[in-house]
Short mmCIF file of C-alpha atoms in Angstrom, two decimals:
data_model
loop_
_atom_site.label_atom_id
_atom_site.label_comp_id
_atom_site.label_asym_id
_atom_site.label_seq_id
_atom_site.Cartn_x
_atom_site.Cartn_y
_atom_site.Cartn_z
CA MET A 1455 -39.69 11.96 11.79
CA ARG A 1456 -39.88 9.38 9.03
CA PHE A 1457 -42.15 6.33 9.10
CA VAL A 1458 -40.31 3.17 8.02
CA SER A 1459 -43.03 0.56 8.53
CA ASP A 1460 -46.80 0.51 8.89
CA GLN A 1461 -48.76 -2.54 9.98
CA ARG A 1462 -51.93 -3.60 11.74
CA LEU A 1463 -51.57 -5.90 14.73
CA ALA A 1464 -54.04 -8.78 15.10
CA ASP A 1465 -56.43 -6.63 17.12
CA GLY A 1466 -56.37 -3.81 14.58
CA VAL A 1467 -53.98 -1.55 16.47
CA ARG A 1468 -51.81 0.35 14.00
CA GLU A 1469 -48.09 0.06 14.66
CA ARG A 1470 -45.66 2.31 12.83
CA GLU A 1471 -41.93 2.22 13.26
CA PHE A 1472 -40.19 5.51 12.63
CA THR A 1473 -36.87 7.21 12.86
CA LEU A 1474 -36.24 10.61 14.34
CA GLY A 1475 -32.95 11.48 12.71
CA GLU A 1476 -31.00 8.32 13.48
CA ILE A 1477 -33.12 7.33 16.47
CA PRO A 1478 -35.63 4.48 16.05
CA GLY A 1479 -39.04 4.66 17.64
CA ILE A 1480 -42.50 3.11 17.48
CA LEU A 1481 -45.95 4.70 17.36
CA TRP A 1482 -49.15 2.82 18.18
CA THR A 1483 -52.59 4.23 17.45
CA PRO A 1484 -56.02 2.74 18.14
CA ALA A 1485 -57.75 0.45 15.62
CA SER A 1486 -60.38 3.07 14.90
CA ALA A 1487 -58.37 6.01 13.63
CA PRO A 1488 -58.53 8.71 16.30
CA THR A 1489 -58.36 12.43 15.79
CA SER A 1490 -56.43 14.45 18.31
CA ALA A 1491 -55.94 11.50 20.64
CA PRO A 1492 -54.12 11.91 23.94
CA LEU A 1493 -50.60 10.47 23.82
CA ILE A 1494 -48.63 8.39 26.31
CA LEU A 1495 -44.86 8.23 26.00
CA LEU A 1496 -43.66 4.79 27.06
CA GLY A 1497 -40.38 4.93 28.95
CA HIS A 1498 -38.13 1.87 29.21
CA PRO A 1499 -34.56 0.98 30.22
CA GLY A 1500 -33.21 0.92 26.66
CA GLY A 1501 -33.26 -1.75 23.95
CA LEU A 1502 -36.52 -1.46 22.01
CA ARG A 1503 -36.20 -4.89 20.42
CA ARG A 1504 -35.63 -6.64 23.75
CA MET A 1505 -38.39 -4.62 25.43
CA TYR A 1506 -40.85 -4.97 22.54
CA PRO A 1507 -43.16 -7.63 24.07
CA ARG A 1508 -43.70 -5.57 27.21
CA LEU A 1509 -43.92 -2.29 25.29
CA VAL A 1510 -46.56 -3.54 22.88
CA ALA A 1511 -48.62 -4.88 25.81
CA ARG A 1512 -48.46 -1.47 27.49
CA ALA A 1513 -49.24 0.23 24.17
CA ARG A 1514 -52.36 -1.91 23.83
CA ASP A 1515 -53.49 -0.75 27.27
CA CYS A 1516 -53.21 2.80 25.90
CA THR A 1517 -54.92 2.21 22.56
CA ALA A 1518 -57.75 0.33 24.30
CA GLN A 1519 -58.52 3.62 26.03
CA GLY A 1520 -58.37 5.58 22.78
CA PHE A 1521 -54.90 6.92 23.50
CA ALA A 1522 -51.90 6.84 21.18
CA ALA A 1523 -48.63 5.49 22.57
CA ALA A 1524 -45.07 6.04 21.42
CA THR A 1525 -41.58 5.14 22.43
CA LEU A 1526 -38.06 6.04 21.39
CA GLU A 1527 -34.77 4.19 21.69
CA LEU A 1528 -32.53 5.50 24.47
CA PRO A 1529 -28.97 6.77 23.92
CA GLY A 1530 -26.78 3.66 24.06
CA GLY A 1531 -29.80 1.35 23.82
CA GLY A 1532 -30.35 -1.24 21.07
CA ASP A 1533 -28.09 -0.41 18.11
CA ARG A 1534 -27.47 3.17 19.21
CA PRO A 1535 -23.81 3.86 20.05
CA ALA A 1536 -22.96 4.03 23.74
CA SER A 1537 -20.49 6.63 24.93
CA ALA A 1538 -17.22 5.38 26.38
CA ALA A 1539 -18.12 7.11 29.66
CA ALA A 1540 -21.47 5.31 29.84
CA GLU A 1541 -19.80 1.97 29.11
CA GLN A 1542 -17.29 2.65 31.88
CA ALA A 1543 -20.04 3.58 34.36
CA ARG A 1544 -21.96 0.41 33.49
CA ALA A 1545 -18.82 -1.70 33.94
CA ASP A 1546 -18.18 -0.04 37.31
CA LEU A 1547 -21.75 -0.74 38.35
CA ARG A 1548 -21.52 -4.40 37.36
CA ARG A 1549 -18.23 -4.76 39.21
CA ALA A 1550 -19.66 -3.18 42.38
CA LEU A 1551 -22.76 -5.41 42.27
CA ALA A 1552 -20.71 -8.54 41.61
CA ALA A 1553 -18.39 -7.71 44.50
CA GLY A 1554 -21.34 -6.99 46.80
CA GLU A 1555 -19.99 -3.46 47.26
CA PRO A 1556 -22.22 -0.41 47.65
CA VAL A 1557 -23.09 1.39 44.43
CA THR A 1558 -21.52 4.78 45.00
CA ASP A 1559 -23.10 8.12 44.19
CA ASP A 1560 -20.28 8.64 41.71
CA ILE A 1561 -21.21 5.53 39.72
CA VAL A 1562 -24.91 6.41 39.75
CA ASP A 1563 -24.21 9.98 38.65
CA ARG A 1564 -21.97 8.84 35.77
CA LEU A 1565 -24.51 6.19 34.76
CA VAL A 1566 -27.72 8.22 34.88
CA LEU A 1567 -27.08 11.96 34.59
CA PRO A 1568 -25.58 11.94 31.06
CA LEU A 1569 -28.40 9.63 29.96
CA VAL A 1570 -30.99 12.10 31.26
CA GLU A 1571 -29.15 15.03 29.66
CA LYS A 1572 -29.10 13.33 26.28
CA ALA A 1573 -32.46 11.51 26.29
CA VAL A 1574 -34.76 14.29 27.48
CA PRO A 1575 -34.18 16.63 24.49
CA GLU A 1576 -34.73 13.64 22.19
CA TRP A 1577 -38.05 12.79 23.84
CA ARG A 1578 -39.10 16.44 23.59
CA ALA A 1579 -38.18 16.45 19.91
CA VAL A 1580 -40.22 13.32 19.23
CA LEU A 1581 -43.09 14.94 21.09
CA ASP A 1582 -42.92 17.90 18.68
CA ALA A 1583 -43.06 15.50 15.74
CA LEU A 1584 -45.85 13.32 17.16
CA LEU A 1585 -48.06 16.24 18.12
CA ALA A 1586 -47.76 17.54 14.56
CA LEU A 1587 -49.64 14.43 13.34
CA PRO A 1588 -53.38 15.03 12.89
CA GLU A 1589 -54.29 11.83 14.79
CA ILE A 1590 -52.47 12.98 17.93
CA GLY A 1591 -53.54 15.98 19.91
CA GLY A 1592 -52.54 15.54 23.51
CA PRO A 1593 -52.62 15.92 26.46
CA VAL A 1594 -49.48 13.86 27.01
CA GLY A 1595 -48.56 11.43 29.74
CA TYR A 1596 -45.24 9.74 30.49
CA SER A 1597 -45.23 6.15 31.66
CA GLY A 1598 -42.43 3.96 32.93
CA GLY A 1599 -38.73 4.20 33.63
CA VAL A 1600 -36.01 5.38 33.55
CA ILE A 1601 -37.50 7.26 36.52
CA SER A 1602 -34.91 10.06 36.32
CA ILE A 1603 -35.87 10.71 32.70
CA GLY A 1604 -39.52 10.87 33.77
CA VAL A 1605 -38.70 13.29 36.58
CA ARG A 1606 -36.72 15.61 34.30
CA LEU A 1607 -39.46 15.51 31.65
CA ALA A 1608 -42.08 16.29 34.30
CA VAL A 1609 -40.10 19.36 35.31
CA VAL A 1610 -39.12 20.77 31.92
CA GLU A 1611 -41.88 19.65 29.52
CA PRO A 1612 -45.17 21.47 30.14
CA ARG A 1613 -47.05 19.33 27.62
CA ILE A 1614 -46.71 16.34 29.97
CA VAL A 1615 -49.62 16.61 32.39
CA ALA A 1616 -49.42 13.32 34.32
CA ALA A 1617 -46.87 10.55 34.81
CA VAL A 1618 -46.69 6.94 35.90
CA LEU A 1619 -43.15 6.48 37.14
CA PHE A 1620 -41.52 3.10 37.70
CA ALA A 1621 -39.13 3.31 40.64
CA GLY A 1622 -36.82 0.57 39.46
CA SER A 1623 -33.50 2.23 38.72
CA PHE A 1624 -30.73 4.08 40.54
CA VAL A 1625 -31.49 7.74 41.19
CA PRO A 1626 -28.73 10.37 41.33
CA ARG A 1627 -28.98 12.57 44.43
CA ALA A 1628 -29.28 15.62 42.19
CA MET A 1629 -32.66 14.33 41.03
CA PHE A 1630 -34.15 14.87 44.49
CA ALA A 1631 -34.04 18.64 44.03
CA GLU A 1632 -35.78 18.22 40.67
CA ALA A 1633 -38.36 15.93 42.24
CA ARG A 1634 -39.39 18.75 44.59
CA ARG A 1635 -40.19 20.87 41.53
CA VAL A 1636 -42.56 18.29 40.02
CA THR A 1637 -46.18 19.39 40.39
CA ILE A 1638 -48.11 17.18 37.93
CA PRO A 1639 -50.17 14.23 39.24
CA LEU A 1640 -47.93 11.21 39.76
CA HIS A 1641 -48.58 7.50 40.06
CA VAL A 1642 -45.41 5.78 41.27
CA LEU A 1643 -44.85 2.02 41.01
CA LEU A 1644 -42.38 0.32 43.32
CA GLN A 1645 -41.56 -3.37 43.44
CA TRP A 1646 -41.05 -3.78 47.19
CA ASP A 1647 -38.77 -6.81 46.86
CA ASP A 1648 -36.80 -5.59 43.83
CA GLU A 1649 -33.29 -6.72 44.81
CA GLY A 1650 -31.60 -4.41 42.32
CA ASN A 1651 -33.39 -1.31 43.60
CA ASP A 1652 -32.78 0.84 46.65
CA ARG A 1653 -36.19 0.78 48.31
CA GLN A 1654 -35.45 3.53 50.81
CA MET A 1655 -34.23 5.81 48.03
CA ALA A 1656 -37.45 5.17 46.12
CA LEU A 1657 -39.52 6.04 49.21
CA ASP A 1658 -37.43 9.17 49.78
CA LEU A 1659 -37.94 10.18 46.15
CA PHE A 1660 -41.69 9.67 46.46
CA ASP A 1661 -41.62 11.82 49.58
CA ALA A 1662 -39.69 14.55 47.74
CA PHE A 1663 -42.13 14.97 44.84
CA GLY A 1664 -43.85 18.34 45.06
CA SER A 1665 -47.11 17.11 43.49
CA ALA A 1666 -50.30 17.61 45.48
CA GLU A 1667 -51.63 14.38 43.95
CA LYS A 1668 -49.12 11.59 44.21
CA THR A 1669 -49.81 7.92 44.76
CA LEU A 1670 -47.37 5.13 45.52
CA HIS A 1671 -48.28 1.55 44.63
CA ALA A 1672 -45.89 -1.02 46.04
CA ASN A 1673 -46.10 -4.72 45.20
CA MET A 1674 -44.19 -7.95 45.53
CA CYS A 1675 -42.68 -10.27 42.87
CA GLY A 1676 -39.39 -8.62 42.00
CA HIS A 1677 -38.23 -6.09 39.41
CA THR A 1678 -40.20 -7.46 36.47
CA GLY A 1679 -43.16 -8.82 38.46
CA VAL A 1680 -45.49 -5.81 38.43
CA PRO A 1681 -48.93 -7.43 38.86
CA ARG A 1682 -51.36 -7.25 35.97
CA PHE A 1683 -53.86 -5.31 38.08
CA GLU A 1684 -51.33 -2.50 38.43
CA GLY A 1685 -51.45 -2.05 34.67
CA GLU A 1686 -55.18 -1.50 34.98
CA SER A 1687 -54.62 0.89 37.84
CA ALA A 1688 -52.16 2.94 35.77
CA ASN A 1689 -54.69 2.97 32.90
CA ARG A 1690 -57.31 4.42 35.21
CA PHE A 1691 -54.84 7.05 36.40
CA PHE A 1692 -54.29 8.18 32.81
CA GLY A 1693 -58.01 7.90 32.16
CA ARG A 1694 -58.59 10.42 34.95
CA HIS A 1695 -55.91 12.82 33.82
CA LEU A 1696 -55.71 12.62 30.02
CA ARG A 1697 -59.40 12.58 29.24
CA THR A 1698 -61.82 15.49 29.27
CA PRO A 1699 -64.24 15.01 30.92
CA PRO A 1700 -62.56 12.43 33.15
CA SER A 1701 -63.95 8.93 32.90
CA SER A 1702 -63.86 6.32 35.63
CA MET B 1087 -78.00 -11.60 66.96
CA ARG B 1088 -81.26 -9.68 67.01
CA PHE B 1089 -82.39 -7.28 64.26
CA VAL B 1090 -83.76 -4.04 65.69
CA SER B 1091 -84.49 -2.10 62.49
CA ASP B 1092 -84.98 -2.91 58.82
CA GLN B 1093 -85.09 -0.24 56.12
CA ARG B 1094 -84.35 0.32 52.46
CA LEU B 1095 -81.97 3.15 51.57
CA ALA B 1096 -82.83 5.37 48.60
CA ASP B 1097 -80.93 3.11 46.19
CA GLY B 1098 -82.69 -0.02 47.46
CA VAL B 1099 -79.84 -1.27 49.64
CA ARG B 1100 -81.25 -3.02 52.71
CA GLU B 1101 -79.91 -1.73 56.01
CA ARG B 1102 -80.58 -3.62 59.20
CA GLU B 1103 -79.37 -2.57 62.63
CA PHE B 1104 -78.83 -5.42 65.03
CA THR B 1105 -77.48 -6.19 68.44
CA LEU B 1106 -75.16 -9.04 69.28
CA GLY B 1107 -75.77 -9.36 73.00
CA GLU B 1108 -75.34 -5.74 74.05
CA ILE B 1109 -73.21 -4.76 71.06
CA PRO B 1110 -74.82 -2.73 68.27
CA GLY B 1111 -74.01 -3.42 64.64
CA ILE B 1112 -75.28 -2.80 61.12
CA LEU B 1113 -75.78 -5.15 58.18
CA TRP B 1114 -76.15 -3.99 54.59
CA THR B 1115 -77.25 -6.30 51.77
CA PRO B 1116 -77.70 -5.55 48.06
CA ALA B 1117 -81.00 -4.24 46.67
CA SER B 1118 -81.63 -7.50 44.85
CA ALA B 1119 -81.72 -10.04 47.66
CA PRO B 1120 -78.61 -12.19 47.29
CA THR B 1121 -78.17 -15.77 48.28
CA SER B 1122 -74.89 -16.81 49.83
CA ALA B 1123 -73.26 -13.44 49.14
CA PRO B 1124 -69.64 -12.81 50.05
CA LEU B 1125 -69.31 -10.61 53.15
CA ILE B 1126 -67.03 -7.70 53.96
CA LEU B 1127 -66.54 -6.72 57.59
CA LEU B 1128 -66.09 -2.96 57.81
CA GLY B 1129 -63.55 -1.96 60.44
CA HIS B 1130 -63.52 1.55 61.94
CA PRO B 1131 -62.00 3.43 64.90
CA GLY B 1132 -65.12 3.16 67.10
CA GLY B 1133 -68.30 5.21 67.27
CA LEU B 1134 -70.77 3.81 64.73
CA ARG B 1135 -73.01 6.88 64.83
CA ARG B 1136 -70.15 9.30 64.16
CA MET B 1137 -68.69 7.01 61.49
CA TYR B 1138 -72.05 6.23 59.86
CA PRO B 1139 -71.73 8.49 56.76
CA ARG B 1140 -68.38 6.97 55.81
CA LEU B 1141 -69.47 3.44 56.72
CA VAL B 1142 -72.63 3.56 54.63
CA ALA B 1143 -70.62 4.87 51.65
CA ARG B 1144 -68.20 1.97 52.00
CA ALA B 1145 -71.11 -0.45 52.45
CA ARG B 1146 -72.61 0.79 49.18
CA ASP B 1147 -69.31 0.03 47.41
CA CYS B 1148 -69.72 -3.53 48.70
CA THR B 1149 -73.39 -3.99 47.85
CA ALA B 1150 -72.80 -2.55 44.36
CA GLN B 1151 -70.56 -5.57 43.78
CA GLY B 1152 -73.15 -7.99 45.15
CA PHE B 1153 -71.40 -8.30 48.50
CA ALA B 1154 -72.97 -7.92 51.94
CA ALA B 1155 -71.26 -5.61 54.42
CA ALA B 1156 -71.45 -5.50 58.19
CA THR B 1157 -69.93 -3.62 61.07
CA LEU B 1158 -69.93 -3.83 64.84
CA GLU B 1159 -69.37 -1.21 67.53
CA LEU B 1160 -65.94 -1.43 69.16
CA PRO B 1161 -65.39 -1.91 72.90
CA GLY B 1162 -65.53 1.61 74.38
CA GLY B 1163 -66.95 3.05 71.15
CA GLY B 1164 -70.28 4.89 70.89
CA ASP B 1165 -72.38 4.10 73.96
CA ARG B 1166 -70.37 1.05 74.92
CA PRO B 1167 -68.63 1.40 78.28
CA ALA B 1168 -64.91 2.12 78.15
CA SER B 1169 -62.61 0.43 80.65
CA ALA B 1170 -60.81 2.68 83.14
CA ALA B 1171 -57.51 1.40 81.75
CA ALA B 1172 -58.49 2.34 78.19
CA GLU B 1173 -59.60 5.80 79.35
CA GLN B 1174 -56.27 6.26 81.13
CA ALA B 1175 -54.30 5.16 78.05
CA ARG B 1176 -56.30 7.56 75.87
CA ALA B 1177 -55.68 10.42 78.32
CA ASP B 1178 -51.96 9.61 78.35
CA LEU B 1179 -51.92 9.60 74.54
CA ARG B 1180 -53.67 12.97 74.36
CA ARG B 1181 -51.29 14.45 76.91
CA ALA B 1182 -48.22 13.16 75.02
CA LEU B 1183 -49.52 14.51 71.70
CA ALA B 1184 -50.45 17.88 73.23
CA ALA B 1185 -47.01 18.17 74.80
CA GLY B 1186 -45.30 17.18 71.55
CA GLU B 1187 -43.74 14.24 73.36
CA PRO B 1188 -43.14 10.87 71.73
CA VAL B 1189 -45.97 8.36 72.07
CA THR B 1190 -44.27 5.59 74.06
CA ASP B 1191 -44.62 1.87 73.38
CA ASP B 1192 -46.23 1.61 76.80
CA ILE B 1193 -49.05 4.00 75.87
CA VAL B 1194 -49.61 2.28 72.51
CA ASP B 1195 -49.67 -1.15 74.15
CA ARG B 1196 -52.17 -0.05 76.81
CA LEU B 1197 -54.31 1.67 74.17
CA VAL B 1198 -54.41 -1.00 71.48
CA LEU B 1199 -53.66 -4.48 72.88
CA PRO B 1200 -56.70 -4.73 75.23
CA LEU B 1201 -58.87 -3.40 72.41
CA VAL B 1202 -57.63 -6.15 70.07
CA GLU B 1203 -58.06 -8.78 72.79
CA LYS B 1204 -61.65 -7.76 73.40
CA ALA B 1205 -62.80 -6.82 69.88
CA VAL B 1206 -61.52 -9.82 67.91
CA PRO B 1207 -63.68 -12.44 69.67
CA GLU B 1208 -66.67 -10.13 69.21
CA TRP B 1209 -66.03 -9.83 65.47
CA ARG B 1210 -65.64 -13.59 65.21
CA ALA B 1211 -68.93 -14.05 67.07
CA VAL B 1212 -70.75 -11.67 64.73
CA LEU B 1213 -69.23 -13.57 61.82
CA ASP B 1214 -70.79 -16.79 63.17
CA ALA B 1215 -74.17 -15.05 63.37
CA LEU B 1216 -73.94 -13.40 59.95
CA LEU B 1217 -72.82 -16.54 58.15
CA ALA B 1218 -75.84 -18.34 59.61
CA LEU B 1219 -78.12 -16.04 57.58
CA PRO B 1220 -79.23 -17.60 54.26
CA GLU B 1221 -78.37 -14.45 52.30
CA ILE B 1222 -74.73 -14.53 53.41
CA GLY B 1223 -72.37 -17.28 52.43
CA GLY B 1224 -68.83 -15.95 52.31
CA PRO B 1225 -65.98 -15.82 51.57
CA VAL B 1226 -65.27 -13.01 54.01
CA GLY B 1227 -63.04 -9.95 53.71
CA TYR B 1228 -62.01 -7.42 56.34
CA SER B 1229 -61.74 -3.78 55.36
CA GLY B 1230 -60.47 -0.80 57.29
CA GLY B 1231 -58.91 -0.02 60.63
CA VAL B 1232 -58.13 -0.50 63.47
CA ILE B 1233 -55.20 -2.13 61.62
CA SER B 1234 -54.15 -4.21 64.65
CA ILE B 1235 -57.64 -5.72 64.81
CA GLY B 1236 -57.40 -6.55 61.10
CA VAL B 1237 -53.99 -8.16 61.59
CA ARG B 1238 -55.16 -10.30 64.49
CA LEU B 1239 -58.29 -11.35 62.59
CA ALA B 1240 -56.19 -12.23 59.54
CA VAL B 1241 -54.07 -14.52 61.74
CA VAL B 1242 -56.74 -16.23 63.82
CA GLU B 1243 -59.87 -16.25 61.63
CA PRO B 1244 -59.58 -18.68 58.69
CA ARG B 1245 -62.88 -17.53 57.17
CA ILE B 1246 -61.28 -14.17 56.32
CA VAL B 1247 -59.55 -14.69 52.96
CA ALA B 1248 -58.45 -11.15 52.04
CA ALA B 1249 -58.10 -7.81 53.80
CA VAL B 1250 -57.86 -4.13 53.00
CA LEU B 1251 -56.02 -2.62 55.96
CA PHE B 1252 -55.94 1.09 56.73
CA ALA B 1253 -52.58 1.99 58.27
CA GLY B 1254 -53.84 4.94 60.26
CA SER B 1255 -53.43 4.03 63.91
CA PHE B 1256 -50.67 3.26 66.39
CA VAL B 1257 -49.35 -0.30 66.18
CA PRO B 1258 -48.00 -2.13 69.23
CA ARG B 1259 -44.61 -3.73 68.60
CA ALA B 1260 -46.09 -7.10 69.49
CA MET B 1261 -48.23 -6.91 66.34
CA PHE B 1262 -45.14 -7.16 64.11
CA ALA B 1263 -44.66 -10.81 65.05
CA GLU B 1264 -48.31 -11.43 64.21
CA ALA B 1265 -47.94 -9.56 60.92
CA ARG B 1266 -45.28 -12.07 59.84
CA ARG B 1267 -47.86 -14.84 60.30
CA VAL B 1268 -50.39 -13.22 57.96
CA THR B 1269 -50.57 -15.06 54.64
CA ILE B 1270 -53.84 -13.86 53.03
CA PRO B 1271 -53.74 -11.30 50.20
CA LEU B 1272 -53.47 -7.79 51.62
CA HIS B 1273 -54.19 -4.35 50.24
CA VAL B 1274 -52.77 -1.74 52.61
CA LEU B 1275 -53.78 1.92 52.50
CA LEU B 1276 -51.45 4.57 53.92
CA GLN B 1277 -52.03 8.30 53.99
CA TRP B 1278 -48.47 9.50 53.41
CA ASP B 1279 -48.98 12.87 55.10
CA ASP B 1280 -51.13 11.60 58.00
CA GLU B 1281 -49.71 13.70 60.86
CA GLY B 1282 -51.17 11.44 63.53
CA ASN B 1283 -49.62 8.30 62.07
CA ASP B 1284 -46.08 6.95 62.25
CA ARG B 1285 -45.28 6.49 58.55
CA GLN B 1286 -42.10 4.50 59.11
CA MET B 1287 -43.92 2.12 61.43
CA ALA B 1288 -46.61 1.61 58.76
CA LEU B 1289 -43.90 0.86 56.15
CA ASP B 1290 -42.18 -1.54 58.56
CA LEU B 1291 -45.49 -3.28 59.23
CA PHE B 1292 -46.12 -3.63 55.48
CA ASP B 1293 -42.66 -5.10 55.11
CA ALA B 1294 -43.34 -7.57 57.94
CA PHE B 1295 -46.51 -9.08 56.48
CA GLY B 1296 -45.90 -12.67 55.40
CA SER B 1297 -48.38 -12.55 52.53
CA ALA B 1298 -47.06 -13.43 49.06
CA GLU B 1299 -49.55 -10.94 47.61
CA LYS B 1300 -49.42 -7.63 49.39
CA THR B 1301 -49.91 -4.19 47.91
CA LEU B 1302 -49.32 -0.80 49.51
CA HIS B 1303 -51.20 2.23 48.22
CA ALA B 1304 -49.97 5.51 49.65
CA ASN B 1305 -51.68 8.83 48.98
CA MET B 1306 -51.72 12.44 50.11
CA CYS B 1307 -54.46 14.51 51.80
CA GLY B 1308 -54.17 13.56 55.45
CA HIS B 1309 -55.75 10.95 57.70
CA THR B 1310 -59.30 11.25 56.36
CA GLY B 1311 -58.40 12.21 52.78
CA VAL B 1312 -58.20 8.78 51.14
CA PRO B 1313 -58.94 9.59 47.47
CA ARG B 1314 -62.16 8.30 45.97
CA PHE B 1315 -60.24 6.25 43.38
CA GLU B 1316 -58.70 4.23 46.21
CA GLY B 1317 -62.18 3.09 47.16
CA GLU B 1318 -62.57 1.74 43.64
CA SER B 1319 -59.16 0.12 43.87
CA ALA B 1320 -60.11 -1.64 47.12
CA ASN B 1321 -63.36 -2.79 45.49
CA ARG B 1322 -61.41 -4.37 42.67
CA PHE B 1323 -59.13 -6.08 45.18
CA PHE B 1324 -62.15 -7.67 46.87
CA GLY B 1325 -63.63 -8.41 43.45
CA ARG B 1326 -60.52 -10.45 42.63
CA HIS B 1327 -60.46 -12.31 45.93
CA LEU B 1328 -64.05 -12.75 47.09
CA ARG B 1329 -65.62 -13.73 43.80
CA THR B 1330 -65.44 -17.11 42.09
CA PRO B 1331 -64.51 -16.98 39.28
CA PRO B 1332 -62.60 -13.75 39.83
CA SER B 1333 -63.89 -10.78 37.88
CA SER B 1334 -61.83 -7.81 36.76
#
């Protein structure tokens, strides 16, 4: 991991862009330099530059609690090359949606499974690098979408102890078996009237999670309309699970 | 309304038992005597004495925010006489559950609809009496079950401006049409693994609500296992909607 920029935002939060090999990422740490801070990995649908305003707002929620936050570009996101297969799957998806046809399992599998396969090792590698910094100590939470990436990370990455998952993307059927193996505390966000999301599939996925503590928060206002108070609610979830002793 | 007892709890909260005609109820007000406080009506399944420990805990959540809280015995609850028809419906429900048979619409209608018909005017009457007290000014929220009583109140009682509804009881099909007429902000609690509750019906009811702001919070741990953090979440919901200006 190599830092390529280092700046203070207006409120004193330190923002460092980095690269992990060829992959760009961003690290935010609280204004008052922490030691061994908990870390929240901020998931997103790809395209760091486009997502930056929302990511930095979520990062500030983390740093306000004394947590560090970090994110990494997804395979095919931003300037990262997309595979021909992923491009084809995306084109097939767009065609199905435009034609009002059902999005088949085949399209969802081709769209999501290779992304999960490629992204998860990258996120684990960035976790190695971040946890080697003196200012970051863990525990680690995952927050956001792509929900299938979050599910896979929750299953395979023992350093992640709690996750806020955004149920806003297509979920391959194969992920349901993985969902049953998730045991960490989960806080799942669902936009009830998200036209681009299969609500029943999201409810079925929530039902499948093996976690003893799992909470579903459903709201109105479409895919991008998660209410501000849900951000606070997610903060409190991480406050309960990433802090020792837990704070209300 | 006639007060029949007046005491201070250990934390200074004032608890007054009252009767409204023959109906017993309880009023809690904050330790520091408020003027024109908002009021939260605490719904419950009937049986004030049995429910008292949970009710007083919920009342304390209200008074801690500067709100008054009040509750009223339900028709057939506690020492109040139950109608023969209600007794029959309850016996039919128990028999169906014991036999593992489906709970028919007919049983649910006979169990819940007369209760709603009788309870709602009583809760509106107690609201008249409570709002006549100088220490209570409104606005008013409803919190709890029986969810069909909360739905009916939300439709017919304009003084109720926000409701936390506990989806933990059978819902007559007729209530779905009423649910579509609800427009106040709603915060709906569902225990995902509540064996005695029809989860799909609760989800359908949430979907039916006409409110632009509606939130569903689903958790594990059975009918009575609503996590403590959901109490805080409901408090914040009322904080946003019963206070002017809203506080976070």
